[in-house]
Amino acid sequence: MFNFKNKITIVTGGAQGIGKYISEQFEAAARCRDAIEAIGKLSQRQKAVVAPGIDRDVIGVFSNDALTMICILRIRDGALNDKLEFPLGGDTIADESAVVSMLYEHYKYSSDIPDRMLLAFDCPLYDMSALAETLSFINKRKVDISKPVIGDNKKLCELANENAKQSALRYLRDNEKTDEATNALAEALSLTSVPYRIESYDISNIGSEHITAGMIVMEGGRFAKKEYRSFKITGTSGQDDYGALREALTRRLKYLVPDENGEIVPSSFSAYPDLILLDGGANHLSVVLDVMNELGVAVPVAGMVKDEYHKTRALVIFDGTDFCEVNIAKQRNVYVLLYKIQ
């Protein structure tokens, strides 16, 4: 039991301060709720749901106008031991055939394909048979796929659909927070528009011979892992972070330079970033600004300055005349966003 006796909190700042305090308490309560849910899920994974020795995957789907979430419950030796989630955006046609295609993409390189799969959604017999035949070939033994209509297997399908629904709602809540943080980031950096595509770069040194530059990408507030890149640095000797950064950004940004017809040549790098973030301060920022100036490319860019705990404490930008820091200490949503990016 919690004892709140004699606990007094003094809030300053008038109505605005009280509103902020209440908001922080709701956030703290939400974190506690999420922790309790996580513990519950961890416990749930150990529950026996069918007889020992049985392996199967149960695929559930939830869909609305904004999102389709595919959820795979993995049952091994009769117990639910894992849950996989695959969100499809509202711009994706998420009919039964699209879900089946996603399942094929998931399983085609998998080394753990059970002998039986249960579908919690209506699926054309042709698609179901084709998937079963393909996975049987990959698995080198028969894989049975069906949609149960009665009994315990139907209950498992209902559980998969409910998990897909809850995962979708949580995913949408998280993305709403990310959208708010992206808007706040744009305001903090005085950008003319909210960045859709954000690219972030960091240099990694393993000795003096193995130097790489990593690039991660966010698009529409979501991490776009298919867009991630790793640059092997070959033109820089020794542990020269600035030289490595120059090489990586030159190789990246040159694809934004129009050809003789004034057009951008289509490539995997032809997408124009709305914001570039660097793991570093004014010196790193200066290097990238020089590269942009040489190539004739203009992209908003900011450096992420870290504290002694290796966490971002501020952003550094160039205001046209000098480098200056943008304090994010009091903007928790921006801080969390940058923490995720790092």
mmCIF file of C-alpha atoms in Angstrom:
data_model
loop_
_atom_site.group_PDB
_atom_site.id
_atom_site.type_symbol
_atom_site.label_atom_id
_atom_site.label_comp_id
_atom_site.label_asym_id
_atom_site.label_seq_id
_atom_site.Cartn_x
_atom_site.Cartn_y
_atom_site.Cartn_z
ATOM 1 C CA MET A 1 0.000 0.000 0.000
ATOM 2 C CA PHE A 2 1.287 3.458 -0.854
ATOM 3 C CA ASN A 3 1.308 6.039 1.940
ATOM 4 C CA PHE A 4 0.856 9.625 0.788
ATOM 5 C CA LYS A 5 0.604 11.059 4.301
ATOM 6 C CA ASN A 6 2.390 14.381 4.770
ATOM 7 C CA LYS A 7 3.411 14.498 1.092
ATOM 8 C CA ILE A 8 3.048 18.090 -0.165
ATOM 9 C CA THR A 9 4.028 19.297 -3.629
ATOM 10 C CA ILE A 10 4.470 22.998 -4.292
ATOM 11 C CA VAL A 11 3.840 24.006 -7.903
ATOM 12 C CA THR A 12 4.940 27.380 -9.223
ATOM 13 C CA GLY A 13 4.090 29.176 -12.452
ATOM 14 C CA GLY A 14 0.380 29.711 -11.950
ATOM 15 C CA ALA A 15 -2.186 27.861 -14.026
ATOM 16 C CA GLN A 16 0.389 26.992 -16.686
ATOM 17 C CA GLY A 17 2.680 25.474 -14.072
ATOM 18 C CA ILE A 18 -0.156 23.462 -12.544
ATOM 19 C CA GLY A 19 -1.185 22.217 -15.991
ATOM 20 C CA LYS A 20 2.378 21.144 -16.744
ATOM 21 C CA TYR A 21 2.648 19.380 -13.369
ATOM 22 C CA ILE A 22 -0.616 17.499 -13.934
ATOM 23 C CA SER A 23 0.548 16.504 -17.434
ATOM 24 C CA GLU A 24 3.808 15.144 -15.998
ATOM 25 C CA GLN A 25 1.873 13.092 -13.428
ATOM 26 C CA PHE A 26 -0.292 11.602 -16.166
ATOM 27 C CA GLU A 27 2.869 10.703 -18.111
ATOM 28 C CA ALA A 28 4.345 9.059 -15.010
ATOM 29 C CA ALA A 29 1.120 7.106 -14.501
ATOM 30 C CA ALA A 30 1.201 6.030 -18.155
ATOM 31 C CA ARG A 31 4.772 4.776 -17.754
ATOM 32 C CA CYS A 32 3.723 2.761 -14.698
ATOM 33 C CA ARG A 33 0.788 1.339 -16.668
ATOM 34 C CA ASP A 34 3.064 0.344 -19.560
ATOM 35 C CA ALA A 35 5.499 -1.302 -17.136
ATOM 36 C CA ILE A 36 2.676 -3.306 -15.560
ATOM 37 C CA GLU A 37 1.435 -4.340 -19.015
ATOM 38 C CA ALA A 38 4.971 -5.408 -19.994
ATOM 39 C CA ILE A 39 5.275 -7.544 -16.843
ATOM 40 C CA GLY A 40 1.882 -9.050 -17.601
ATOM 41 C CA LYS A 41 2.945 -9.879 -21.162
ATOM 42 C CA LEU A 42 6.174 -11.450 -19.915
ATOM 43 C CA SER A 43 4.125 -13.597 -17.570
ATOM 44 C CA GLN A 44 1.638 -14.416 -20.298
ATOM 45 C CA ARG A 45 4.396 -15.694 -22.572
ATOM 46 C CA GLN A 46 5.112 -18.468 -20.112
ATOM 47 C CA LYS A 47 1.492 -19.685 -20.052
ATOM 48 C CA ALA A 48 0.688 -23.054 -21.541
ATOM 49 C CA VAL A 49 -2.030 -22.533 -24.146
ATOM 50 C CA VAL A 50 -2.107 -25.996 -25.753
ATOM 51 C CA ALA A 51 -0.782 -29.452 -24.930
ATOM 52 C CA PRO A 52 3.006 -29.825 -24.444
ATOM 53 C CA GLY A 53 4.972 -30.722 -27.556
ATOM 54 C CA ILE A 54 2.778 -28.689 -29.916
ATOM 55 C CA ASP A 55 4.333 -25.969 -32.111
ATOM 56 C CA ARG A 56 2.236 -23.600 -34.170
ATOM 57 C CA ASP A 57 1.957 -19.973 -35.238
ATOM 58 C CA VAL A 58 -1.326 -18.100 -34.913
ATOM 59 C CA ILE A 59 -1.721 -15.083 -37.210
ATOM 60 C CA GLY A 60 -4.148 -12.319 -36.256
ATOM 61 C CA VAL A 61 -4.985 -9.077 -38.069
ATOM 62 C CA PHE A 62 -6.514 -5.761 -37.058
ATOM 63 C CA SER A 63 -7.236 -3.017 -39.584
ATOM 64 C CA ASN A 64 -8.676 0.487 -39.612
ATOM 65 C CA ASP A 65 -8.320 3.524 -41.870
ATOM 66 C CA ALA A 66 -4.934 4.468 -40.386
ATOM 67 C CA LEU A 67 -3.172 1.141 -39.963
ATOM 68 C CA THR A 68 -3.188 -2.605 -40.433
ATOM 69 C CA MET A 69 -1.386 -4.622 -37.771
ATOM 70 C CA ILE A 70 -0.407 -8.245 -38.302
ATOM 71 C CA CYS A 71 0.345 -10.189 -35.131
ATOM 72 C CA ILE A 72 1.989 -13.624 -35.012
ATOM 73 C CA LEU A 73 1.697 -15.572 -31.757
ATOM 74 C CA ARG A 74 4.466 -18.165 -31.623
ATOM 75 C CA ILE A 75 3.543 -21.267 -29.631
ATOM 76 C CA ARG A 76 6.406 -23.619 -28.901
ATOM 77 C CA ASP A 77 6.132 -26.805 -26.876
ATOM 78 C CA GLY A 78 2.583 -25.833 -25.977
ATOM 79 C CA ALA A 79 3.466 -22.419 -24.506
ATOM 80 C CA LEU A 80 3.115 -18.920 -25.881
ATOM 81 C CA ASN A 81 6.747 -17.757 -25.929
ATOM 82 C CA ASP A 82 6.833 -14.827 -28.364
ATOM 83 C CA LYS A 83 4.769 -12.286 -30.281
ATOM 84 C CA LEU A 84 5.788 -10.674 -33.568
ATOM 85 C CA GLU A 85 4.185 -7.480 -34.889
ATOM 86 C CA PHE A 86 4.142 -6.148 -38.451
ATOM 87 C CA PRO A 87 2.459 -2.747 -38.979
ATOM 88 C CA LEU A 88 1.312 -1.738 -42.456
ATOM 89 C CA GLY A 89 0.601 1.959 -43.003
ATOM 90 C CA GLY A 90 -2.695 3.357 -44.194
ATOM 91 C CA ASP A 91 -1.123 3.945 -47.622
ATOM 92 C CA THR A 92 -0.650 0.187 -48.073
ATOM 93 C CA ILE A 93 -3.391 -1.941 -49.598
ATOM 94 C CA ALA A 94 -3.868 -4.444 -46.776
ATOM 95 C CA ASP A 95 -6.271 -7.009 -48.203
ATOM 96 C CA GLU A 96 -5.976 -10.762 -47.595
ATOM 97 C CA SER A 97 -3.544 -11.246 -50.475
ATOM 98 C CA ALA A 98 -1.254 -8.511 -49.132
ATOM 99 C CA VAL A 99 -1.213 -10.175 -45.700
ATOM 100 C CA VAL A 100 -0.363 -13.523 -47.280
ATOM 101 C CA SER A 101 2.459 -11.872 -49.252
ATOM 102 C CA MET A 102 3.829 -10.376 -46.038
ATOM 103 C CA LEU A 103 3.732 -13.803 -44.374
ATOM 104 C CA TYR A 104 5.646 -15.289 -47.281
ATOM 105 C CA GLU A 105 8.297 -12.566 -46.999
ATOM 106 C CA HIS A 106 8.576 -13.246 -43.269
ATOM 107 C CA TYR A 107 8.867 -17.013 -43.490
ATOM 108 C CA LYS A 108 10.897 -17.496 -46.652
ATOM 109 C CA TYR A 109 14.207 -17.016 -44.810
ATOM 110 C CA SER A 110 13.041 -18.382 -41.470
ATOM 111 C CA SER A 111 14.625 -21.429 -39.871
ATOM 112 C CA ASP A 112 11.668 -21.872 -37.510
ATOM 113 C CA ILE A 113 8.537 -22.738 -39.463
ATOM 114 C CA PRO A 114 6.013 -24.813 -37.503
ATOM 115 C CA ASP A 115 4.088 -27.671 -39.058
ATOM 116 C CA ARG A 116 0.791 -25.895 -38.503
ATOM 117 C CA MET A 117 -0.378 -22.291 -38.806
ATOM 118 C CA LEU A 118 -3.744 -20.888 -37.795
ATOM 119 C CA LEU A 119 -5.177 -17.879 -39.613
ATOM 120 C CA ALA A 120 -7.534 -15.624 -37.671
ATOM 121 C CA PHE A 121 -8.819 -13.908 -40.825
ATOM 122 C CA ASP A 122 -10.673 -14.889 -43.967
ATOM 123 C CA CYS A 123 -8.282 -15.898 -46.699
ATOM 124 C CA PRO A 124 -8.995 -17.085 -50.243
ATOM 125 C CA LEU A 125 -8.421 -20.828 -50.530
ATOM 126 C CA TYR A 126 -6.056 -20.275 -53.460
ATOM 127 C CA ASP A 127 -3.789 -17.946 -51.467
ATOM 128 C CA MET A 128 -3.868 -20.237 -48.435
ATOM 129 C CA SER A 129 -2.975 -23.307 -50.506
ATOM 130 C CA ALA A 130 -0.203 -21.495 -52.363
ATOM 131 C CA LEU A 131 1.352 -20.284 -49.095
ATOM 132 C CA ALA A 132 1.133 -23.760 -47.542
ATOM 133 C CA GLU A 133 2.752 -25.355 -50.585
ATOM 134 C CA THR A 134 5.559 -22.774 -50.672
ATOM 135 C CA LEU A 135 6.313 -23.023 -46.947
ATOM 136 C CA SER A 136 6.218 -26.823 -47.117
ATOM 137 C CA PHE A 137 8.911 -26.661 -49.776
ATOM 138 C CA ILE A 138 11.007 -24.250 -47.671
ATOM 139 C CA ASN A 139 10.409 -26.268 -44.491
ATOM 140 C CA LYS A 140 11.143 -29.568 -46.271
ATOM 141 C CA ARG A 141 8.081 -31.047 -44.568
ATOM 142 C CA LYS A 142 4.349 -30.461 -44.815
ATOM 143 C CA VAL A 143 2.991 -27.201 -43.407
ATOM 144 C CA ASP A 144 -0.744 -27.129 -42.766
ATOM 145 C CA ILE A 145 -2.523 -23.742 -42.864
ATOM 146 C CA SER A 146 -6.155 -23.345 -41.870
ATOM 147 C CA LYS A 147 -8.745 -20.954 -40.398
ATOM 148 C CA PRO A 148 -10.398 -22.642 -37.387
ATOM 149 C CA VAL A 149 -14.113 -22.065 -36.853
ATOM 150 C CA ILE A 150 -14.674 -23.906 -33.548
ATOM 151 C CA GLY A 151 -12.876 -25.055 -30.438
ATOM 152 C CA ASP A 152 -9.641 -24.060 -28.744
ATOM 153 C CA ASN A 153 -7.915 -23.166 -32.000
ATOM 154 C CA LYS A 154 -10.614 -20.594 -32.726
ATOM 155 C CA LYS A 155 -10.018 -19.128 -29.257
ATOM 156 C CA LEU A 156 -6.319 -18.830 -30.083
ATOM 157 C CA CYS A 157 -7.250 -16.950 -33.247
ATOM 158 C CA GLU A 158 -9.444 -14.593 -31.246
ATOM 159 C CA LEU A 159 -6.494 -14.003 -28.901
ATOM 160 C CA ALA A 160 -4.253 -13.226 -31.895
ATOM 161 C CA ASN A 161 -6.772 -10.736 -33.275
ATOM 162 C CA GLU A 162 -7.111 -9.035 -29.901
ATOM 163 C CA ASN A 163 -3.321 -8.792 -29.607
ATOM 164 C CA ALA A 164 -3.184 -7.283 -33.086
ATOM 165 C CA LYS A 165 -5.807 -4.708 -32.072
ATOM 166 C CA GLN A 166 -4.024 -3.701 -28.868
ATOM 167 C CA SER A 167 -0.674 -3.521 -30.672
ATOM 168 C CA ALA A 168 -2.207 -1.297 -33.357
ATOM 169 C CA LEU A 169 -3.726 1.082 -30.818
ATOM 170 C CA ARG A 170 -0.446 1.298 -28.904
ATOM 171 C CA TYR A 171 1.467 1.850 -32.143
ATOM 172 C CA LEU A 172 -0.848 4.709 -33.118
ATOM 173 C CA ARG A 173 -0.507 6.313 -29.661
ATOM 174 C CA ASP A 174 3.279 6.117 -29.865
ATOM 175 C CA ASN A 175 3.304 7.619 -33.348
ATOM 176 C CA GLU A 176 1.036 10.438 -32.215
ATOM 177 C CA LYS A 177 3.622 11.294 -29.556
ATOM 178 C CA THR A 178 6.367 11.112 -32.194
ATOM 179 C CA ASP A 179 4.417 13.499 -34.449
ATOM 180 C CA GLU A 180 4.135 15.963 -31.570
ATOM 181 C CA ALA A 181 7.866 15.642 -30.898
ATOM 182 C CA THR A 182 8.722 16.173 -34.579
ATOM 183 C CA ASN A 183 6.575 19.313 -34.622
ATOM 184 C CA ALA A 184 8.348 20.566 -31.484
ATOM 185 C CA LEU A 185 11.739 19.778 -33.033
ATOM 186 C CA ALA A 186 10.839 21.802 -36.143
ATOM 187 C CA GLU A 187 9.781 24.710 -33.943
ATOM 188 C CA ALA A 188 12.972 24.530 -31.851
ATOM 189 C CA LEU A 189 15.115 24.634 -35.000
ATOM 190 C CA SER A 190 12.936 27.338 -36.618
ATOM 191 C CA LEU A 191 12.301 25.153 -39.672
ATOM 192 C CA THR A 192 9.786 26.414 -42.207
ATOM 193 C CA SER A 193 8.022 23.039 -42.265
ATOM 194 C CA VAL A 194 7.866 19.865 -40.208
ATOM 195 C CA PRO A 195 10.529 17.439 -41.501
ATOM 196 C CA TYR A 196 9.132 14.270 -43.066
ATOM 197 C CA ARG A 197 12.475 12.580 -43.793
ATOM 198 C CA ILE A 198 15.154 12.885 -41.109
ATOM 199 C CA GLU A 199 18.599 11.389 -41.635
ATOM 200 C CA SER A 200 21.086 10.971 -38.789
ATOM 201 C CA TYR A 201 24.792 10.152 -39.096
ATOM 202 C CA ASP A 202 27.410 8.790 -36.721
ATOM 203 C CA ILE A 203 31.026 7.683 -37.182
ATOM 204 C CA SER A 204 32.198 4.382 -35.720
ATOM 205 C CA ASN A 205 35.866 3.517 -35.228
ATOM 206 C CA ILE A 206 37.146 0.025 -34.509
ATOM 207 C CA GLY A 207 40.841 0.677 -34.485
ATOM 208 C CA SER A 208 42.291 2.827 -37.251
ATOM 209 C CA GLU A 209 41.498 0.478 -40.143
ATOM 210 C CA HIS A 210 37.790 -0.231 -39.663
ATOM 211 C CA ILE A 211 35.918 3.057 -39.902
ATOM 212 C CA THR A 212 32.273 3.275 -40.875
ATOM 213 C CA ALA A 213 29.600 5.943 -41.004
ATOM 214 C CA GLY A 214 26.089 4.841 -40.088
ATOM 215 C CA MET A 215 22.970 6.503 -41.488
ATOM 216 C CA ILE A 216 19.536 5.947 -39.984
ATOM 217 C CA VAL A 217 16.321 7.368 -41.420
ATOM 218 C CA MET A 218 12.958 8.424 -40.042
ATOM 219 C CA GLU A 219 10.081 9.015 -42.428
ATOM 220 C CA GLY A 220 6.783 10.371 -41.187
ATOM 221 C CA GLY A 221 7.824 9.840 -37.583
ATOM 222 C CA ARG A 222 8.684 6.163 -38.118
ATOM 223 C CA PHE A 223 12.074 4.523 -38.396
ATOM 224 C CA ALA A 224 12.512 3.440 -42.026
ATOM 225 C CA LYS A 225 14.961 0.574 -41.557
ATOM 226 C CA LYS A 226 15.004 -0.303 -45.247
ATOM 227 C CA GLU A 227 16.545 3.120 -45.839
ATOM 228 C CA TYR A 228 19.418 2.610 -43.375
ATOM 229 C CA ARG A 229 22.920 2.647 -44.837
ATOM 230 C CA SER A 230 26.450 1.969 -43.665
ATOM 231 C CA PHE A 231 29.379 3.659 -45.426
ATOM 232 C CA LYS A 232 32.757 1.954 -45.303
ATOM 233 C CA ILE A 233 35.269 4.787 -45.080
ATOM 234 C CA THR A 234 38.253 4.252 -47.376
ATOM 235 C CA GLY A 235 39.586 7.739 -48.099
ATOM 236 C CA THR A 236 40.557 8.642 -44.539
ATOM 237 C CA SER A 237 43.571 7.332 -42.675
ATOM 238 C CA GLY A 238 43.580 6.984 -38.905
ATOM 239 C CA GLN A 239 40.776 7.916 -36.553
ATOM 240 C CA ASP A 240 39.714 11.111 -38.285
ATOM 241 C CA ASP A 241 36.015 11.583 -37.535
ATOM 242 C CA TYR A 242 35.821 14.817 -39.501
ATOM 243 C CA GLY A 243 37.423 13.291 -42.592
ATOM 244 C CA ALA A 244 35.167 10.244 -42.322
ATOM 245 C CA LEU A 245 32.096 12.448 -41.980
ATOM 246 C CA ARG A 246 33.150 14.497 -45.000
ATOM 247 C CA GLU A 247 33.569 11.353 -47.108
ATOM 248 C CA ALA A 248 30.233 9.832 -46.038
ATOM 249 C CA LEU A 249 28.181 13.006 -46.540
ATOM 250 C CA THR A 250 29.856 13.710 -49.892
ATOM 251 C CA ARG A 251 28.944 10.225 -51.085
ATOM 252 C CA ARG A 252 25.390 10.715 -49.828
ATOM 253 C CA LEU A 253 24.646 14.286 -50.898
ATOM 254 C CA LYS A 254 26.149 14.078 -54.380
ATOM 255 C CA TYR A 255 22.990 12.216 -55.405
ATOM 256 C CA LEU A 256 21.028 15.400 -54.732
ATOM 257 C CA VAL A 257 22.994 17.379 -57.318
ATOM 258 C CA PRO A 258 20.924 17.833 -60.517
ATOM 259 C CA ASP A 259 22.334 16.562 -63.808
ATOM 260 C CA GLU A 260 22.880 18.702 -66.908
ATOM 261 C CA ASN A 261 19.117 18.655 -67.508
ATOM 262 C CA GLY A 262 18.439 20.007 -64.046
ATOM 263 C CA GLU A 263 16.967 16.724 -62.839
ATOM 264 C CA ILE A 264 17.839 14.459 -59.909
ATOM 265 C CA VAL A 265 18.915 11.033 -61.185
ATOM 266 C CA PRO A 266 16.644 8.380 -59.596
ATOM 267 C CA SER A 267 18.528 6.174 -57.149
ATOM 268 C CA SER A 268 18.292 4.774 -53.645
ATOM 269 C CA PHE A 269 19.652 8.140 -52.504
ATOM 270 C CA SER A 270 17.437 10.410 -54.585
ATOM 271 C CA ALA A 271 15.054 11.055 -51.667
ATOM 272 C CA TYR A 272 15.709 14.578 -50.401
ATOM 273 C CA PRO A 273 16.143 14.803 -46.615
ATOM 274 C CA ASP A 274 14.218 17.515 -44.787
ATOM 275 C CA LEU A 275 16.650 17.493 -41.871
ATOM 276 C CA ILE A 276 20.089 16.039 -41.193
ATOM 277 C CA LEU A 277 21.238 15.315 -37.640
ATOM 278 C CA LEU A 278 24.859 14.675 -36.725
ATOM 279 C CA ASP A 279 26.360 13.000 -33.716
ATOM 280 C CA GLY A 280 28.623 15.902 -32.796
ATOM 281 C CA GLY A 281 28.951 19.615 -32.235
ATOM 282 C CA ALA A 282 29.988 22.731 -34.111
ATOM 283 C CA ASN A 283 33.087 21.176 -35.709
ATOM 284 C CA HIS A 284 31.101 18.287 -37.158
ATOM 285 C CA LEU A 285 28.442 20.704 -38.338
ATOM 286 C CA SER A 286 31.055 22.873 -40.019
ATOM 287 C CA VAL A 287 32.326 19.898 -42.036
ATOM 288 C CA VAL A 288 28.871 19.093 -43.393
ATOM 289 C CA LEU A 289 28.111 22.714 -44.208
ATOM 290 C CA ASP A 290 31.335 22.843 -46.227
ATOM 291 C CA VAL A 291 30.296 19.711 -48.150
ATOM 292 C CA MET A 292 26.881 21.220 -48.911
ATOM 293 C CA ASN A 293 28.462 24.458 -50.053
ATOM 294 C CA GLU A 294 30.822 22.596 -52.396
ATOM 295 C CA LEU A 295 27.972 20.534 -53.895
ATOM 296 C CA GLY A 296 25.453 23.346 -54.003
ATOM 297 C CA VAL A 297 23.012 21.426 -51.798
ATOM 298 C CA ALA A 298 20.938 23.057 -49.055
ATOM 299 C CA VAL A 299 19.481 20.887 -46.293
ATOM 300 C CA PRO A 300 18.734 21.980 -42.700
ATOM 301 C CA VAL A 301 21.334 20.389 -40.433
ATOM 302 C CA ALA A 302 21.958 20.268 -36.689
ATOM 303 C CA GLY A 303 24.504 18.642 -34.413
ATOM 304 C CA MET A 304 23.518 16.643 -31.340
ATOM 305 C CA VAL A 305 25.752 17.767 -28.471
ATOM 306 C CA LYS A 306 26.132 15.161 -25.719
ATOM 307 C CA ASP A 307 26.634 15.500 -21.985
ATOM 308 C CA GLU A 308 28.987 13.492 -19.779
ATOM 309 C CA TYR A 309 26.464 10.637 -19.787
ATOM 310 C CA HIS A 310 26.567 10.405 -23.589
ATOM 311 C CA LYS A 311 23.026 11.773 -23.945
ATOM 312 C CA THR A 312 21.988 14.715 -26.097
ATOM 313 C CA ARG A 313 21.824 17.882 -23.994
ATOM 314 C CA ALA A 314 21.462 20.428 -26.816
ATOM 315 C CA LEU A 315 21.358 20.920 -30.567
ATOM 316 C CA VAL A 316 23.889 23.105 -32.322
ATOM 317 C CA ILE A 317 22.929 25.008 -35.476
ATOM 318 C CA PHE A 318 24.448 27.671 -37.733
ATOM 319 C CA ASP A 319 22.258 30.787 -37.786
ATOM 320 C CA GLY A 320 23.964 32.325 -40.810
ATOM 321 C CA THR A 321 26.660 34.157 -38.873
ATOM 322 C CA ASP A 322 27.691 31.920 -36.006
ATOM 323 C CA PHE A 323 27.143 28.560 -34.332
ATOM 324 C CA CYS A 324 24.663 28.531 -31.468
ATOM 325 C CA GLU A 325 23.118 25.951 -29.189
ATOM 326 C CA VAL A 326 19.417 25.176 -28.875
ATOM 327 C CA ASN A 327 18.589 23.983 -25.365
ATOM 328 C CA ILE A 328 16.224 20.997 -25.286
ATOM 329 C CA ALA A 329 16.470 20.248 -21.563
ATOM 330 C CA LYS A 330 12.900 21.389 -20.907
ATOM 331 C CA GLN A 331 11.415 19.804 -24.049
ATOM 332 C CA ARG A 332 10.989 16.231 -22.964
ATOM 333 C CA ASN A 333 9.283 15.075 -26.153
ATOM 334 C CA VAL A 334 12.152 16.390 -28.296
ATOM 335 C CA TYR A 335 14.687 14.861 -25.920
ATOM 336 C CA VAL A 336 13.008 11.442 -26.114
ATOM 337 C CA LEU A 337 12.851 11.632 -29.919
ATOM 338 C CA LEU A 338 16.573 12.416 -30.180
ATOM 339 C CA TYR A 339 17.351 9.679 -27.653
ATOM 340 C CA LYS A 340 15.536 7.139 -29.857
ATOM 341 C CA ILE A 341 17.413 8.369 -32.922
ATOM 342 C CA GLN A 342 20.774 8.074 -31.179
#
